XYZ file of C-alpha atoms in Angstrom:
354
model
C 42.483 143.897 169.558
C 40.507 147.161 169.356
C 36.866 146.733 170.359
C 34.364 147.025 167.541
C 31.327 149.273 167.737
C 27.988 147.622 168.360
C 25.190 147.601 165.821
C 23.259 150.907 165.795
C 19.576 151.313 166.583
C 17.425 150.811 163.467
C 15.661 153.765 161.845
C 12.937 151.943 159.943
C 11.906 148.593 158.458
C 14.952 148.154 156.208
C 17.594 148.833 158.835
C 15.448 147.045 161.438
C 15.299 143.840 159.414
C 19.007 144.068 158.623
C 20.025 144.548 162.260
C 17.771 141.638 163.204
C 19.354 139.425 160.567
C 22.878 140.283 161.692
C 22.078 139.948 165.381
C 19.798 136.897 165.376
C 20.354 135.307 161.943
C 16.768 136.125 160.948
C 15.654 135.611 157.363
C 14.874 139.029 155.919
C 14.929 138.656 152.133
C 11.267 137.810 151.535
C 9.931 140.820 153.447
C 12.685 143.390 152.935
C 13.873 143.170 149.330
C 10.545 144.349 147.832
C 10.701 147.464 150.036
C 14.122 148.543 148.792
C 12.861 150.026 145.519
C 10.209 152.194 147.211
C 12.323 153.435 150.131
C 13.403 157.079 150.380
C 16.815 156.908 148.623
C 18.364 159.558 150.879
C 16.345 158.846 154.013
C 17.602 157.624 157.370
C 16.376 154.040 156.974
C 17.985 153.252 153.608
C 21.186 155.182 154.300
C 21.733 153.502 157.673
C 21.086 150.071 156.152
C 23.624 150.789 153.391
C 26.186 152.061 155.904
C 25.827 148.880 157.978
C 26.247 146.688 154.901
C 29.329 148.599 153.769
C 30.841 148.461 157.244
C 31.019 144.673 156.891
C 33.845 145.375 154.386
C 35.715 147.669 156.815
C 35.968 146.779 160.516
C 32.557 145.220 161.083
C 30.486 145.249 164.274
C 30.733 143.635 167.670
C 28.888 140.326 167.674
C 28.639 140.104 163.872
C 30.716 137.303 162.355
C 33.197 138.036 159.593
C 31.447 135.519 157.330
C 28.607 138.010 156.834
C 30.834 140.139 154.585
C 30.077 137.911 151.575
C 26.664 136.542 152.591
C 24.656 136.192 149.322
C 21.417 137.453 150.866
C 23.087 140.543 152.294
C 24.771 141.225 148.953
C 21.397 141.009 147.187
C 19.937 143.481 149.650
C 22.919 145.795 149.209
C 22.542 145.682 145.427
C 18.860 146.611 145.696
C 19.570 149.526 148.035
C 22.445 150.707 145.849
C 20.211 150.688 142.775
C 17.645 152.889 144.528
C 20.316 155.302 145.787
C 22.197 155.450 142.478
C 19.075 155.963 140.364
C 18.048 158.931 142.511
C 21.562 160.402 142.460
C 21.888 160.084 138.701
C 18.596 161.871 138.195
C 19.463 164.689 140.603
C 22.973 165.166 139.175
C 21.608 165.249 135.607
C 19.232 168.070 136.586
C 21.571 170.125 138.757
C 25.089 169.704 137.382
C 25.451 171.255 133.918
C 29.187 170.710 133.295
C 29.930 168.615 130.210
C 33.730 168.331 130.550
C 35.803 167.198 133.513
C 38.394 169.973 133.193
C 35.594 172.555 133.229
C 33.978 170.981 136.296
C 37.225 170.817 138.299
C 38.218 174.361 137.285
C 34.857 175.624 138.553
C 35.514 173.955 141.923
C 38.826 175.806 142.233
C 37.120 179.214 142.101
C 36.235 180.442 145.567
C 33.119 182.670 145.586
C 33.752 186.380 146.094
C 31.664 186.261 149.270
C 29.986 183.636 151.388
C 26.343 183.243 150.371
C 25.384 181.754 153.723
C 25.394 178.127 152.568
C 29.059 177.355 153.305
C 29.523 175.274 156.447
C 33.241 176.006 156.806
C 32.554 179.725 156.250
C 30.025 179.697 159.098
C 32.370 177.852 161.440
C 35.280 180.181 160.649
C 33.188 183.316 161.050
C 30.928 182.577 164.006
C 30.944 178.893 164.844
C 30.943 177.985 168.517
C 33.089 175.356 170.170
C 29.944 173.273 170.586
C 29.252 173.448 166.861
C 32.830 172.454 166.073
C 32.362 169.433 168.330
C 29.177 168.453 166.520
C 30.846 168.921 163.141
C 33.758 166.694 164.190
C 31.405 164.009 165.527
C 29.538 163.973 162.211
C 32.689 163.960 160.090
C 34.240 161.189 162.197
C 32.322 158.597 160.175
C 34.673 159.351 157.289
C 37.807 160.760 158.868
C 38.355 157.750 161.148
C 38.472 155.659 157.947
C 39.992 158.439 155.819
C 41.367 157.213 152.465
C 40.154 153.635 153.021
C 37.215 153.761 150.549
C 39.540 155.141 147.884
C 42.194 152.453 148.303
C 39.871 149.967 146.562
C 40.320 151.800 143.249
C 44.111 151.343 143.094
C 44.138 147.846 141.483
C 41.556 149.096 138.977
C 43.808 151.838 137.611
C 47.007 151.669 135.594
C 49.970 153.801 134.589
C 49.895 157.485 135.548
C 46.517 157.211 137.251
C 47.665 154.362 139.518
C 51.001 156.009 140.377
C 49.313 159.321 141.177
C 46.633 157.664 143.303
C 49.224 155.717 145.303
C 51.194 158.936 145.891
C 48.116 160.661 147.328
C 47.131 157.659 149.431
C 50.707 157.337 150.756
C 50.370 160.830 152.229
C 46.898 160.063 153.597
C 48.349 157.050 155.402
C 51.088 159.089 157.044
C 53.936 158.404 154.578
C 54.863 155.294 156.551
C 54.489 156.862 160.013
C 51.588 155.589 162.109
C 51.424 158.765 164.201
C 50.912 160.815 161.008
C 48.044 158.773 159.597
C 45.272 161.250 158.830
C 42.924 158.888 160.663
C 45.190 159.191 163.718
C 45.393 162.969 163.404
C 41.609 163.175 163.381
C 41.394 160.954 166.460
C 43.789 163.401 168.156
C 41.551 166.288 167.046
C 38.595 164.550 168.674
C 40.605 164.175 171.864
C 41.280 167.919 171.958
C 37.545 168.530 171.533
C 36.639 166.174 174.360
C 35.016 163.665 172.006
C 35.188 159.875 171.986
C 37.504 158.863 169.129
C 36.351 155.237 169.029
C 35.634 154.076 165.487
C 31.921 154.524 164.585
C 31.134 155.781 168.100
C 28.871 158.515 166.708
C 27.153 156.421 164.026
C 23.845 156.465 165.874
C 23.985 160.244 166.221
C 24.751 161.002 162.564
C 22.157 162.385 160.190
C 21.182 160.728 156.912
C 22.953 163.471 154.953
C 26.322 162.514 156.469
C 25.655 158.810 155.967
C 24.990 159.500 152.273
C 28.315 161.354 151.897
C 30.253 158.378 153.270
C 28.097 155.763 151.560
C 28.822 157.319 148.172
C 32.552 156.728 148.687
C 32.030 153.108 149.709
C 29.609 152.424 146.855
C 31.949 153.816 144.216
C 35.009 152.181 145.754
C 33.497 148.701 145.863
C 32.421 148.620 142.201
C 35.055 148.354 139.475
C 32.483 149.577 136.950
C 32.302 152.868 138.903
C 36.068 153.487 139.100
C 35.735 156.657 137.037
C 33.103 158.040 139.409
C 35.310 157.199 142.411
C 38.197 159.141 140.836
C 35.846 162.083 140.263
C 34.636 161.890 143.857
C 38.152 161.840 145.309
C 39.319 164.624 143.010
C 36.438 166.789 144.218
C 37.409 166.198 147.850
C 41.044 167.089 147.226
C 40.316 170.132 145.032
C 37.951 171.675 147.592
C 39.713 170.583 150.784
C 42.507 173.125 151.174
C 40.416 176.352 151.414
C 37.866 174.690 153.685
C 40.594 173.257 155.899
C 42.138 176.712 156.251
C 38.824 178.097 157.481
C 38.366 175.220 159.916
C 41.897 175.681 161.261
C 41.054 179.353 161.831
C 37.875 178.336 163.648
C 39.804 175.949 165.896
C 42.312 178.682 166.764
C 39.603 181.280 167.385
C 37.718 179.018 169.794
C 40.818 177.679 171.566
C 40.058 174.111 170.535
C 43.608 172.863 171.100
C 46.808 172.148 169.151
C 45.800 168.717 167.801
C 42.506 170.142 166.541
C 44.396 172.870 164.696
C 47.072 170.471 163.426
C 44.642 168.201 161.597
C 43.299 171.047 159.477
C 46.682 172.725 159.002
C 47.990 169.411 157.654
C 45.191 169.341 155.080
C 45.798 172.924 153.950
C 49.310 172.013 152.836
C 48.872 168.370 151.816
C 45.681 168.830 149.831
C 47.100 171.728 147.837
C 49.646 169.195 146.512
C 47.039 166.436 146.213
C 44.820 168.676 144.114
C 47.542 168.901 141.467
C 48.218 165.160 141.548
C 44.534 164.302 141.300
C 43.802 166.678 138.428
C 46.860 166.057 136.274
C 47.967 162.514 137.087
C 44.972 160.574 138.379
C 42.113 162.162 136.415
C 44.351 163.069 133.472
C 45.953 159.635 133.376
C 42.639 157.801 133.682
C 41.022 159.753 130.836
C 44.100 159.377 128.651
C 43.778 155.599 129.044
C 39.987 155.386 129.120
C 38.381 158.524 127.634
C 34.999 156.815 127.617
C 34.920 157.206 131.437
C 34.584 161.012 131.323
C 30.837 160.863 132.000
C 31.487 158.648 135.011
C 34.105 161.058 136.371
C 31.613 163.914 135.911
C 28.975 161.929 137.789
C 31.377 161.399 140.696
C 32.090 165.133 140.827
C 28.439 166.137 140.595
C 27.230 163.581 143.156
C 29.876 164.676 145.664
C 28.988 168.358 145.323
C 25.284 167.550 145.619
C 25.596 165.425 148.768
C 28.037 167.805 150.466
C 25.657 170.708 149.760
C 22.762 168.756 151.281
C 24.852 167.951 154.348
C 25.860 171.595 154.819
C 22.263 172.756 154.383
C 20.951 170.253 156.946
C 23.561 171.160 159.566
C 23.215 174.917 159.108
C 19.404 174.717 159.193
C 19.545 172.887 162.532
C 21.951 175.385 164.074
C 19.991 178.404 162.852
C 16.875 176.942 164.450
C 18.734 176.499 167.735
C 18.812 172.694 167.408
C 21.621 170.183 167.401
C 22.636 168.775 164.032
C 22.872 165.362 165.717
C 20.074 162.868 166.187
C 20.756 162.683 169.920
C 22.545 164.901 172.453
C 26.287 164.823 171.897
C 27.153 164.039 175.485
C 24.728 161.136 175.614
C 27.351 159.369 173.501
C 30.207 160.128 175.913
C 31.484 157.671 178.478
C 32.483 160.602 180.715
C 30.896 163.903 181.631
C 31.468 166.856 179.273
C 34.314 169.255 180.019
C 33.522 172.205 182.286
C 31.609 174.963 180.532
C 30.427 172.779 177.659
C 26.682 172.988 177.138
C 24.482 170.078 176.266
C 23.139 169.961 172.719
C 19.395 169.803 172.134
C 18.453 166.695 170.153
C 17.036 167.084 166.693
C 13.639 165.517 166.178
C 14.000 162.076 164.699
C 12.887 161.821 161.094
């Protein structure tokens, strides 16, 4: 059996109480639940606590019993944290995402800007990113890519007809079309190997910024709630529509820096596969869902807008750190490695903890 990751270090009172409850069976509800509503919805403490709670539905943590997945107290805490996160997201999306129709929103995502305005993370990596920055980017993205497609699988039994068939077709590709060595999760683990990173599941959780946690938490939140199935479809459609151009730039960056064949292969695979997935998601999954349930259009729009918003915040945080000469990680990359870094690889400077 593959070893599970251990619980991460807390980042505040919410995650501290949660880790204590999972590790030592402490009672946390009386002191913690009232704090959930006033916590920073996108801050490190709330986002780490949410990530830990969601992970109980994936592979869990070393030393944490499987019975915690459906613990009523933990579910009440999760609901309170989700409400705080969702309320903030809905307000931000309403202010910053003007599209009123899904077809308009997805068409806008298909249009690549005439020139990079300096905010595009994949543009930066393709143009001038260093091998060290590519390593940091992969470590951050590993929180999703080592569970790639898993959050979206929860929506399949909540769809029907064209939407369900289209979603299964996309997921079938994501899971390697029946071949374990072609699982996108496996391909990303191989990419990490080429970059000299540890490909253990959740190995870099403690090093990841709140902005990356929020990106992954959104997928888990939407996937776990049937009432948010429309938003999950919008989220996944956004990923697939925008993936191919970004993957092409990242493949170019891997080639330019000599990252290795497996590092290039992962992104090359997404250039081709996601160009097909984009069509399936737009016409079959989104189109089929709205043909069956047109009242979900606002939810699909929310999923699109929230994904764009959180990805933009993640890109801005990473680029700001690099332009200031800092690491985008919360701790030096090689502090997470079991072995010494490869020859010639510099050590990242830790970002100040927030």
